[in-house]
Amino acid sequence: MQYSRVIVLSLALSIGFAGSGLAEPVKSGVPGMIFDHDVPVTMTDGVQLRANIYRPEKPGRYPVLMLMGPYGKDTSMADAPAYKTSWTKLIAKYPDLCRKSSCRYIRFEAPDPERWVPNGYIVIHADVRGAGASPGVLDPFSPRETQDYATLITWAAHQPWSSGKVGLLGTSFQAINQYQVAALQPEGLAAILPWEGAYDIYREIAYYGGILNVAWEFWWTHQVLPNQNGNAETPMRNSISGGTDTGAPLSADILKQNRVDPVVAFSKHPFDDAYYQQRTPDGARITVPLLDVANWTDWSTQGYLAAASRQKWLRIQTGDHMTPFYSEQALALQKRFFDHFLKGLDNGWEKEPRVAVRVRRPDGTRWRYASAWPLPGTHPERWNLNVATGSMSPEAVSATASKSYPGLGEGLTFTSAPFERETEFTGPVGVRLWVSSSTRDMDVFAALRLIDPQGRDVTFMGNSDPNVPLGLGYLRVSQRAVDPARSTIYTAFHPHRASEPMTPWKLYPIDVAFTEPTSIVIPEGYRLALTIQGKDFGYGPDAHIVHAKDYDLPNSHNSGLFFAAHPNRDPAIYGGTDTLATGGEYPSYVLLPRIVSRR
């Protein structure tokens, strides 16, 4: 993302931070907390975004925690249809949550101001342009939206109640835009804490391995559009006033003109072109202190690896996307980080291990701490595939063999022998395959699985799905080109700049993209499996699955909220006969991150 910090700041200064006069405070109902509601802040083009400001009643200058999102700064999770399931899950997990707070100001994937203001912080929550009370064109992840965020940060740093230091905190969307705005280096930004946020807009959001991710249409339709500014039909209610959150009503035609559907935009840009380069930040310009909280599924280590910050920490957790954010342990972690970098407290944060990972196993999880990522002592271990036997093994496969499968069918599965001793794999995953197709293209979907001694799939709670395997990989074979300079021993970097059609029936070596790393301690008697197919992996209604311990969940057979298969993929192209070759001159294998020494 190439914006000039000087331009952003000079424009912000040229408007004199219009909107700095606060709106009439609303009675917060929380002792010691002032609530400034719907404060207008003027952007560089004159549009006024609206923000809520929660600050200590006691006069003084305080550090600011900020977030900016599309979900409604005034919308209660407990009442909005789009968030009610999340709220129910949250309260079930933490039944005492609303005894420690009134919960009146908790918003979707956002920090609770009542847990921060008493500790000497100001919390600012703004509606993005085109959402909630903020007018304009709703265009998620756009350069305009990121410029707005930079202006808000610098505005907050100059307010009379501000210490001049601003930190960013939030999950998902409100973590993604932290990376984006940090690369603009706005004045006042002192630290960021992106909690499970994607970094690479092409590879982690729009396309998985070059295959369009249509799951964003569900997000857009159910969680974002109801909160579009001017939407008079919104089911979302303003928890402050009791009315709607979306401002003055606009006609259907104006509403349509005032929004950019991300999946429609993504489909117009199938390659990693200037559209994504404007939206994916330049990691070399992310230099502020950073704590990246990641997940083993969906969004993980990319932002941490890309950022140039010398003071950066990584935590990879397991479990669902939102509830861990509100735990007492998470709150304590967040406060220690910001107390150190926003308040300057000598609280020992600098001694915090740079990397902490939640290692998974069927009977529970535990934290491991390290100095770097991938973990020191990680050894790449090659597991060779053999289509003649349907096996995967560290032993070399000398005889060449091949096997075909329908492109839209169930594909092929390779299974290891039962492990003879407990073994751990934690880190990035690589998959090299030799493939051909009867058509000019094919899609590859790979799933790394854990099988218990009874032959059941062991599943884990993922970011958005209660049943996920150990890892998922994707590749559109016509986009198989690799940039060696940006690749590692495990993960090939695909530029995704052009399409190179396949010659029917010709074998090609490909590297399947596993965006996220994995972690598993495999007990004696368990097996690994790798499934290769031409459609999204999912557990069918007849699948035999068992949940790993620590997750009290109902059975589900979905493939998750984030899926990559486009329902309109042309079956004449992607429904052909696909072939996988192994052994001899066609070595197909999985490269697994073996942990040699565990402490």
CSV table of N, CA, C and O in Angstrom, one decimal, residues 38 54 59 98 156 189 270 305 331 335 363 452 458 477 579 591:
chain,number,residue,atom,x,y,z
A,38,ASP,N,-21.4,9.9,18.9
A,38,ASP,CA,-21.6,10.3,17.6
A,38,ASP,C,-20.7,11.6,17.3
A,38,ASP,O,-21.2,12.6,16.7
A,54,TYR,N,-15.2,7.0,24.7
A,54,TYR,CA,-15.4,6.6,26.1
A,54,TYR,C,-14.1,7.0,26.9
A,54,TYR,O,-13.0,6.6,26.5
A,59,PRO,N,-10.2,14.6,34.9
A,59,PRO,CA,-9.5,15.3,33.9
A,59,PRO,C,-8.0,14.8,33.8
A,59,PRO,O,-7.5,14.3,34.8
A,98,CYS,N,-21.1,-10.2,32.3
A,98,CYS,CA,-21.9,-9.1,32.6
A,98,CYS,C,-22.1,-8.8,34.0
A,98,CYS,O,-22.9,-7.9,34.4
A,156,ALA,N,-7.1,11.9,17.0
A,156,ALA,CA,-7.1,11.5,18.4
A,156,ALA,C,-5.9,11.9,19.1
A,156,ALA,O,-5.9,12.3,20.3
A,189,LEU,N,0.3,7.0,16.2
A,189,LEU,CA,0.2,5.5,16.3
A,189,LEU,C,1.4,5.0,17.0
A,189,LEU,O,2.6,5.1,16.5
A,270,PRO,N,-9.0,-11.2,-11.0
A,270,PRO,CA,-8.7,-12.6,-10.6
A,270,PRO,C,-7.2,-12.8,-10.3
A,270,PRO,O,-6.8,-13.8,-9.8
A,305,LEU,N,5.1,-12.2,10.1
A,305,LEU,CA,6.3,-12.4,9.2
A,305,LEU,C,6.6,-11.2,8.4
A,305,LEU,O,7.8,-10.9,8.1
A,331,LEU,N,-7.6,-10.3,28.3
A,331,LEU,CA,-7.6,-8.9,28.7
A,331,LEU,C,-6.3,-8.6,29.5
A,331,LEU,O,-5.8,-7.5,29.3
A,335,LYS,N,-3.7,-5.7,28.2
A,335,LYS,CA,-3.4,-4.6,29.1
A,335,LYS,C,-1.9,-4.5,29.3
A,335,LYS,O,-1.3,-3.4,29.4
A,363,ASP,N,-6.0,-35.0,23.3
A,363,ASP,CA,-6.5,-35.0,24.7
A,363,ASP,C,-6.3,-33.6,25.3
A,363,ASP,O,-6.4,-33.5,26.6
A,452,ASP,N,-8.0,-41.4,14.4
A,452,ASP,CA,-7.7,-42.1,15.6
A,452,ASP,C,-7.7,-43.6,15.4
A,452,ASP,O,-8.0,-44.1,14.3
A,458,VAL,N,-10.3,-37.0,13.8
A,458,VAL,CA,-10.2,-36.1,15.0
A,458,VAL,C,-10.3,-34.7,14.5
A,458,VAL,O,-9.4,-34.3,13.7
A,477,VAL,N,-4.4,-24.7,-10.7
A,477,VAL,CA,-3.1,-25.1,-11.4
A,477,VAL,C,-2.6,-24.2,-12.5
A,477,VAL,O,-1.4,-24.1,-12.7
A,579,THR,N,-5.6,-36.4,-12.6
A,579,THR,CA,-4.7,-37.5,-12.4
A,579,THR,C,-3.6,-37.0,-11.4
A,579,THR,O,-3.0,-35.9,-11.6
A,591,LEU,N,5.5,-32.1,3.1
A,591,LEU,CA,6.6,-31.7,3.9
A,591,LEU,C,6.1,-31.2,5.2
A,591,LEU,O,5.4,-30.2,5.3
